Short mmCIF file of C-alpha atoms and ligand atoms in Angstrom, two decimals:
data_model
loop_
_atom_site.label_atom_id
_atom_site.label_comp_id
_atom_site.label_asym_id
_atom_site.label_seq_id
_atom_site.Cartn_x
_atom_site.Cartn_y
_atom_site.Cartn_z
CA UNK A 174 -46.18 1.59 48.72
CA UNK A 175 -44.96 3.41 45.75
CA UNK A 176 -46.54 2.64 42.67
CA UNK A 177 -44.28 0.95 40.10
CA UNK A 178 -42.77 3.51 37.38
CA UNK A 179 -40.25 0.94 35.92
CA UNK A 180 -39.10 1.89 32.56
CA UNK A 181 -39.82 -0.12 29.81
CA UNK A 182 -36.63 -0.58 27.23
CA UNK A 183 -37.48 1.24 24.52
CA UNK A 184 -37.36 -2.08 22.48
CA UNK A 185 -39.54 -3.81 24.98
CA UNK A 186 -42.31 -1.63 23.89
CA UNK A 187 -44.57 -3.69 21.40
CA UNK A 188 -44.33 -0.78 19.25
CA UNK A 189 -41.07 -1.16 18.83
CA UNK A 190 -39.88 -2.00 15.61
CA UNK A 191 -36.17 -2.56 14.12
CA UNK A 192 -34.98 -0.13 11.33
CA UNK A 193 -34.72 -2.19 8.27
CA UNK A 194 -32.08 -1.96 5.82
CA UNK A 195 -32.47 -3.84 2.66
CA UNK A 196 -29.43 -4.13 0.43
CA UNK A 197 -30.23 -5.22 -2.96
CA UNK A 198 -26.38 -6.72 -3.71
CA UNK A 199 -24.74 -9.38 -5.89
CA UNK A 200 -22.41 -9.85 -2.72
CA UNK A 201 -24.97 -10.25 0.01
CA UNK A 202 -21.75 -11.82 1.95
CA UNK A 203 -19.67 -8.72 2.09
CA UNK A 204 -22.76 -7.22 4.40
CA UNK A 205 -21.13 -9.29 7.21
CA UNK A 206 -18.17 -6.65 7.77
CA UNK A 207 -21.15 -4.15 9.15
CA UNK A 208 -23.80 -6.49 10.48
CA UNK A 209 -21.07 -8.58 12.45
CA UNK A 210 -18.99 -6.16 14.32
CA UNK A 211 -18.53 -3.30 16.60
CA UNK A 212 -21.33 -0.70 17.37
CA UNK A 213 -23.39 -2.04 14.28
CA UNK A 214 -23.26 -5.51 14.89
CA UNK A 215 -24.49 -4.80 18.66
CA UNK A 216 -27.15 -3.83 17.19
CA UNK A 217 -28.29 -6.23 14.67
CA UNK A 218 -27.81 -9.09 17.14
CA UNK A 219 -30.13 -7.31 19.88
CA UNK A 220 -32.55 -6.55 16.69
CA UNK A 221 -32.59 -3.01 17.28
CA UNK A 222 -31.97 -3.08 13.82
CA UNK A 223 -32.45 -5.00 10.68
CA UNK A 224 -30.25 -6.03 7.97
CA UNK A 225 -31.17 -8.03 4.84
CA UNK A 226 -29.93 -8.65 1.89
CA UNK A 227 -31.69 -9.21 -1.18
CA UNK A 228 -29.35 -10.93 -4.13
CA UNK A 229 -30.83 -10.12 -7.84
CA UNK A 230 -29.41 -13.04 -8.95
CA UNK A 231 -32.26 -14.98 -6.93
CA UNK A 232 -34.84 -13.42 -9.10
CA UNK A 233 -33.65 -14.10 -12.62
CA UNK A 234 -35.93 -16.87 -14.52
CA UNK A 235 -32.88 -18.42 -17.06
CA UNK A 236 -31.09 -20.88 -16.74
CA UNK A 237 -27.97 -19.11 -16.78
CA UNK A 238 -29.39 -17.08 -13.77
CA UNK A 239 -28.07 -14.08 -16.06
CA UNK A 240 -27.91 -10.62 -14.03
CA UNK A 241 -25.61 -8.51 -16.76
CA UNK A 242 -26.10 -7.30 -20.34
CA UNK A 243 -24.36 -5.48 -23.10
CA UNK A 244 -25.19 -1.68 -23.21
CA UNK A 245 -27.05 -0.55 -26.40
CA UNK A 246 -25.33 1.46 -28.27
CA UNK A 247 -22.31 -0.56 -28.00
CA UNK A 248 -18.94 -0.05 -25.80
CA UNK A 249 -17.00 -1.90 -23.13
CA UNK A 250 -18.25 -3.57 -20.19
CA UNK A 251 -21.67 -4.62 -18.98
CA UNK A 252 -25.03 -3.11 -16.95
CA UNK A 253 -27.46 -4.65 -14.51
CA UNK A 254 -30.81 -5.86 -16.39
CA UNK A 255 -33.29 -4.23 -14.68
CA UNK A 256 -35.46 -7.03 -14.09
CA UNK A 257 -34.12 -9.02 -11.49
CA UNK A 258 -33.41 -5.78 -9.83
CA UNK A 259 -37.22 -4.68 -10.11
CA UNK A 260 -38.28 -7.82 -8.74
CA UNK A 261 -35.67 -7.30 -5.73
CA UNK A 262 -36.62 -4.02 -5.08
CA UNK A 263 -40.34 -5.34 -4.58
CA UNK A 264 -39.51 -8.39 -2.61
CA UNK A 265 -37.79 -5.80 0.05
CA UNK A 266 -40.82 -3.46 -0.41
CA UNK A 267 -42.80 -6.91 0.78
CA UNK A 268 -40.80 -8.19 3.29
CA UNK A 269 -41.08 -4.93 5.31
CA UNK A 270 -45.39 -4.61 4.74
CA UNK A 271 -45.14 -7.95 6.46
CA UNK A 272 -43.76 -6.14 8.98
CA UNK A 273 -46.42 -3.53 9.27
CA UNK A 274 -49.25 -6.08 9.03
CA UNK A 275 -48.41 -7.61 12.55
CA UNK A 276 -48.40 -4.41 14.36
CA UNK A 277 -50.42 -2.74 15.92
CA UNK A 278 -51.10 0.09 13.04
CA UNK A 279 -49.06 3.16 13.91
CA UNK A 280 -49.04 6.38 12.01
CA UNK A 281 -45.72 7.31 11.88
CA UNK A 282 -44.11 3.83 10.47
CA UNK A 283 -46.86 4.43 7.23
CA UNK A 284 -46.48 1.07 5.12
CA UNK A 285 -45.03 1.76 1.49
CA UNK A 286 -42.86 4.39 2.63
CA UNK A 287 -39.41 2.69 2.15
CA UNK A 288 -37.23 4.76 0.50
CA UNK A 289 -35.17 3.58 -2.44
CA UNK A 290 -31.90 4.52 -2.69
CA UNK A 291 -28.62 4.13 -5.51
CA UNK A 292 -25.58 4.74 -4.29
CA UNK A 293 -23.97 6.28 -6.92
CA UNK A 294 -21.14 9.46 -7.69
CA UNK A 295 -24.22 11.08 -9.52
CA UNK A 296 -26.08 11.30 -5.61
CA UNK A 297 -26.09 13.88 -3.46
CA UNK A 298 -22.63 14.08 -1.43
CA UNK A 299 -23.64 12.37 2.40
CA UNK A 300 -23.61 14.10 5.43
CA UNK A 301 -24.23 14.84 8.68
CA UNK A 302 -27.61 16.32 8.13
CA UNK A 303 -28.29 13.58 5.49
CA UNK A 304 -27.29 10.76 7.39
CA UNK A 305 -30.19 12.51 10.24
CA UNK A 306 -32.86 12.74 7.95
CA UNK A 307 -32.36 8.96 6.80
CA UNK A 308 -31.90 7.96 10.83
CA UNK A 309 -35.47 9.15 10.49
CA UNK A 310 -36.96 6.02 8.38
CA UNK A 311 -38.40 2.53 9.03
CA UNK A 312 -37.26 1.25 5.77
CA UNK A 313 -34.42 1.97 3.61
CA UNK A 314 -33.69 -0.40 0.25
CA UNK A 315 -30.01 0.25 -0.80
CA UNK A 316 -29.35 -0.55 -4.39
CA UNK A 317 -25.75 -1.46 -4.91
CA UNK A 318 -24.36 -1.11 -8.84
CA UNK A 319 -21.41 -3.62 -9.96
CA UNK A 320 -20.35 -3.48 -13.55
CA UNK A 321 -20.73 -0.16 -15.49
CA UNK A 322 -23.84 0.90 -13.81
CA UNK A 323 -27.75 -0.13 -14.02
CA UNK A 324 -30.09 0.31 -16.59
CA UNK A 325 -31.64 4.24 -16.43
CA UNK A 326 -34.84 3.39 -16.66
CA UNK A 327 -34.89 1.25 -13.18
CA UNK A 328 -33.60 4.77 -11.56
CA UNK A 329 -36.03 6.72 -13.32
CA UNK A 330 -38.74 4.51 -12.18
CA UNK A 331 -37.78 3.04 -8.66
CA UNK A 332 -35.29 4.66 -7.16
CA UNK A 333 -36.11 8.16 -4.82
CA UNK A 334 -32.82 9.03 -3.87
CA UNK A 335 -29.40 8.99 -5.47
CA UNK A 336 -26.60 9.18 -2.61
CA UNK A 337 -22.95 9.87 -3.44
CA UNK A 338 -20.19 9.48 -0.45
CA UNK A 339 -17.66 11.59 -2.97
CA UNK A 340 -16.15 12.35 -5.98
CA UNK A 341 -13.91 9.04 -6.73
CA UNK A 342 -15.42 5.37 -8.08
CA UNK A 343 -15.54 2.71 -6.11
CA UNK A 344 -16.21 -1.15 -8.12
CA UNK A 345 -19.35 -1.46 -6.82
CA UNK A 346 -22.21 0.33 -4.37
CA UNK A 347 -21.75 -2.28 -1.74
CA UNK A 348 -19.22 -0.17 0.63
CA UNK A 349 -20.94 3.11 0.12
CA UNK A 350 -24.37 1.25 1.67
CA UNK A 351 -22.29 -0.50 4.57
CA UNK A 352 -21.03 3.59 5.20
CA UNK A 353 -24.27 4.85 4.77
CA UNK A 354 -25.56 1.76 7.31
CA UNK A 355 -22.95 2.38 9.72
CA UNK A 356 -23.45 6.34 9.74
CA UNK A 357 -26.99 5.70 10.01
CA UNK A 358 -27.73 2.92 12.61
CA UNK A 359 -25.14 4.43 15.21
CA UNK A 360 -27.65 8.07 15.33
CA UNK A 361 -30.52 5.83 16.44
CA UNK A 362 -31.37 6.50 20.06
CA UNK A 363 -31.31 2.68 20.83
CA UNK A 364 -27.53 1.63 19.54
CA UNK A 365 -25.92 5.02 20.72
CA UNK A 366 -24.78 4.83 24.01
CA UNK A 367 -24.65 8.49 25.99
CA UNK A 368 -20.84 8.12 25.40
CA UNK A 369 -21.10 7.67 21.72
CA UNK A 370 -24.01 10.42 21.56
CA UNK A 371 -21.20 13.01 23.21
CA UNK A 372 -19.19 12.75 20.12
CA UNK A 373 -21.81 13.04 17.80
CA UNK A 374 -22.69 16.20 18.88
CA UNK A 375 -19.54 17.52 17.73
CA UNK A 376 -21.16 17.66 14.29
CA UNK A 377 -24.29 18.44 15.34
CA UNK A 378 -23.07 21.97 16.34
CA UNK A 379 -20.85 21.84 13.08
CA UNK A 380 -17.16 22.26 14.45
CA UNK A 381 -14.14 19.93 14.27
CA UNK A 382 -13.32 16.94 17.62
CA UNK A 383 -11.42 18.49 20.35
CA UNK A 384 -7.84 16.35 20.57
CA UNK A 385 -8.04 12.86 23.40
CA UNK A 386 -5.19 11.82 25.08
CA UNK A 387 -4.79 8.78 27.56
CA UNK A 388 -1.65 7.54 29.26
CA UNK A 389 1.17 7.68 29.58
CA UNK A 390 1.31 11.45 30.50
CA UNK A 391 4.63 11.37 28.67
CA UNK A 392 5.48 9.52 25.22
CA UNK A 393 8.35 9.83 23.54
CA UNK A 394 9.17 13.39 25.31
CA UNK A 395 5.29 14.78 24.63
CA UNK A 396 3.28 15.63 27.73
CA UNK A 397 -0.57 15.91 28.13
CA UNK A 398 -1.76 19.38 28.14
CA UNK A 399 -1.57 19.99 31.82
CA UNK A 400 -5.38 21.13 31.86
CA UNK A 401 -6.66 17.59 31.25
CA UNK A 402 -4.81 16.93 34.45
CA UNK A 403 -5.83 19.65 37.06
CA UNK A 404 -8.96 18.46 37.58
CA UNK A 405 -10.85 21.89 36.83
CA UNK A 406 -13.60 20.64 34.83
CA UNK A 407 -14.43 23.78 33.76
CA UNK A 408 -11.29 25.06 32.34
CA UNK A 409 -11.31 21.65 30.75
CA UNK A 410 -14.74 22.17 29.10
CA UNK A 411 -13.07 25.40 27.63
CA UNK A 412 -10.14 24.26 26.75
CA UNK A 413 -11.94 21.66 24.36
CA UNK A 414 -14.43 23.95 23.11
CA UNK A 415 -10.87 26.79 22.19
CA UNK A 416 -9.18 23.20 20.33
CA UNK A 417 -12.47 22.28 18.28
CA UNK A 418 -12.87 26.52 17.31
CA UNK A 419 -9.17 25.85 16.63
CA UNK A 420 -9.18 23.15 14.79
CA UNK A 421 -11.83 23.88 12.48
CA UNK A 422 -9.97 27.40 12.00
CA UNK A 423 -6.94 25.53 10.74
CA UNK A 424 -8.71 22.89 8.97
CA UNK A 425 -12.13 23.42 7.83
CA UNK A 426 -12.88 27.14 7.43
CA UNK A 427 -15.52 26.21 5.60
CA UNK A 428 -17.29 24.95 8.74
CA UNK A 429 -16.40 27.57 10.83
CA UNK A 430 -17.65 30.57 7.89
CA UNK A 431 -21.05 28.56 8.01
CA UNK A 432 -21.19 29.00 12.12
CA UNK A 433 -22.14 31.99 13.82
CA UNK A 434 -19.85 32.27 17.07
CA UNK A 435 -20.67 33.22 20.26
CA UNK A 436 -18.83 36.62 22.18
CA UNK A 437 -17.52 34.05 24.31
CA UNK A 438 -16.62 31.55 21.42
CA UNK A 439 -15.02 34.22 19.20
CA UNK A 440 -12.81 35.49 22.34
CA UNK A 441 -11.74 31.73 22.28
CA UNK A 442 -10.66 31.77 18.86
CA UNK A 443 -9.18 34.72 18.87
CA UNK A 444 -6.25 33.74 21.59
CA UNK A 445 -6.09 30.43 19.83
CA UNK A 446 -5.18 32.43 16.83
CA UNK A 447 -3.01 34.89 18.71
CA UNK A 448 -0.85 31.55 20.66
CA UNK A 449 -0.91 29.88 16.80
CA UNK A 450 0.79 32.68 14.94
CA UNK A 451 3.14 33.10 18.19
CA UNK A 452 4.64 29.79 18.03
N1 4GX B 198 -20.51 6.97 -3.74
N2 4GX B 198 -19.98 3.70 -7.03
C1 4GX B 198 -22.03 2.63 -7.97
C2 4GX B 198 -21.94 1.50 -10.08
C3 4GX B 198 -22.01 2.47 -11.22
C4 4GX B 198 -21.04 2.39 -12.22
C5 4GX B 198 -21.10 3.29 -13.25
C6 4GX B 198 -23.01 4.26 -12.27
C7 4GX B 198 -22.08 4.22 -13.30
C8 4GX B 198 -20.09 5.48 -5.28
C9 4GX B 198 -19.67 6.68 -4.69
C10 4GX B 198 -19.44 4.79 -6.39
C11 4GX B 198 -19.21 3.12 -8.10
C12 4GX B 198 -21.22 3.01 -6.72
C13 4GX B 198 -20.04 2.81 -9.29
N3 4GX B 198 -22.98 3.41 -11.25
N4 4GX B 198 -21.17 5.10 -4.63
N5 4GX B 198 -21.18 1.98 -8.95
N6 4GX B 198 -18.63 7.44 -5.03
O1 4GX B 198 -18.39 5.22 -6.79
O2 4GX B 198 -21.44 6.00 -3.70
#
């Protein structure tokens, strides 16, 4: 008889551990909009990962349960004190060591290695590659700002990593960390599903989506590209690769100056360019 070679899930393994995201947030509540729904929310209920929130008010000792203070030096508005938020930032740091100390010690998930991020406009503009290297971590605390800001001295000393997701201001950190969580938990190998992974690699190789179309074949007098519907998977496969080199021609020649194109790739783009200008 053959010997048994079933698979284990990989979160069957009892090495396995959930990535952890801690969001240190005065609205721990609006963390439900990620951790309840779609691809995300999969994966927090099968615990392939981890989110928790962390509210600074919790670890204020007045009675007023005070979070916010005038800035020195006068002018409008308010900042975070940095003390609840210190004490936050360590009660995260905890809560994933107590992670660590039931496992089976493993090299790679190194205890004390949780990364503290701000999300901030001052932070370095997310991306693909960024979002990759942070897919990489056990453990990352997000620090959301409300008010005017936080206190410079808790960046200087506690934070590793300032993240920006552009140049405009949102009221508060909170929806840049729920981005950065989606972007994040949907590269891990356990949430994406092949058919998500597909897509994904459109960035990876740093051109534009090809176009999708589903039925009808006709809408409103607009037909399918007949390609898509001969069948010929191979004239399909170039077809798609010609409307991504297209597309990022038109769009983002800034991805495209970055690539370096294939014979076969620039003979694409050239007779997407030559049909473009023709029409
Ligand atoms: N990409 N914000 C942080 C708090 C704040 C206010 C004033 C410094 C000075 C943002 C972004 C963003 C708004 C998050 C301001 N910090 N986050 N918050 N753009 O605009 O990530």
């Amino acid at each position: 008889m053959k010997t048994s070679t079933k698979k284990l899930k990989l979160t069957e393994d009892d090495n396995f551990q959930p990535m952890l995201f801690s969001a240190i947030s005065l609205f721990p509540e609006m963390f439900n909009a990620v951790s309840e729904y779609g691809v995300v929310g999969r994966a927090v209920k099968n615990e392939i990962v981890n989110i928790d929130c962390i509210n600074p008010r919790d670890f204020t000792k007045d009675r007023h349960r005070t979070v916010d203070d005038r800035p020195y030096g006068g002018g409008p508005g308010m900042l975070m004190k940095v003390e609840p938020l210190q004490r936050a930032i360590q009660a995260a740091k905890k809560s994933q060591q107590a992670r660590d100390s039931v496992l089976s010690s493993d090299s790679d998930s190194s205890p004390g290695s949780a990364k503290v991020i701000y999300l901030s406009p001052q932070g370095k503009k997310l991306d693909h590659q960024l979002v990759k290297e942070l897919s990489t971590q056990q453990h990352l605390i997000l620090l959301c700002g409300r008010y005017e800001g936080i206190d410079q001295r808790l960046i200087d000393q506690q934070v590793d990593m300032e993240i920006s997701l552009g140049d405009f201001v949102l009221s508060g950190g909170e929806l840049a960390a729920m981005v950065l969580i989606d972007a994040v938990a949907r590269l891990l190998p356990e949430v994406l599903g092949h058919s998500v992974s597909a897509i994904e690699d459109s960035f990876e190789d740093g051109l534009l989506d090809h176009p999708h179309y589903t039925r009808p074949e006709s809408y409103e007098g607009l037909d399918v590209p007949p390609v898509l519907l001969s069948g010929d998977h191979q004239a399909i496969e170039k077809w798609r690769l010609q409307q991504r080199l297209g597309r990022s021609w038109l769009k983002r020649p800034d991805l495209l100056e970055k690539k370096k194109l294939s014979e076969s790739e620039q003979q694409l783009l050239a007779e997407f360019k030559k049909d473009y200008k023709a029409k």
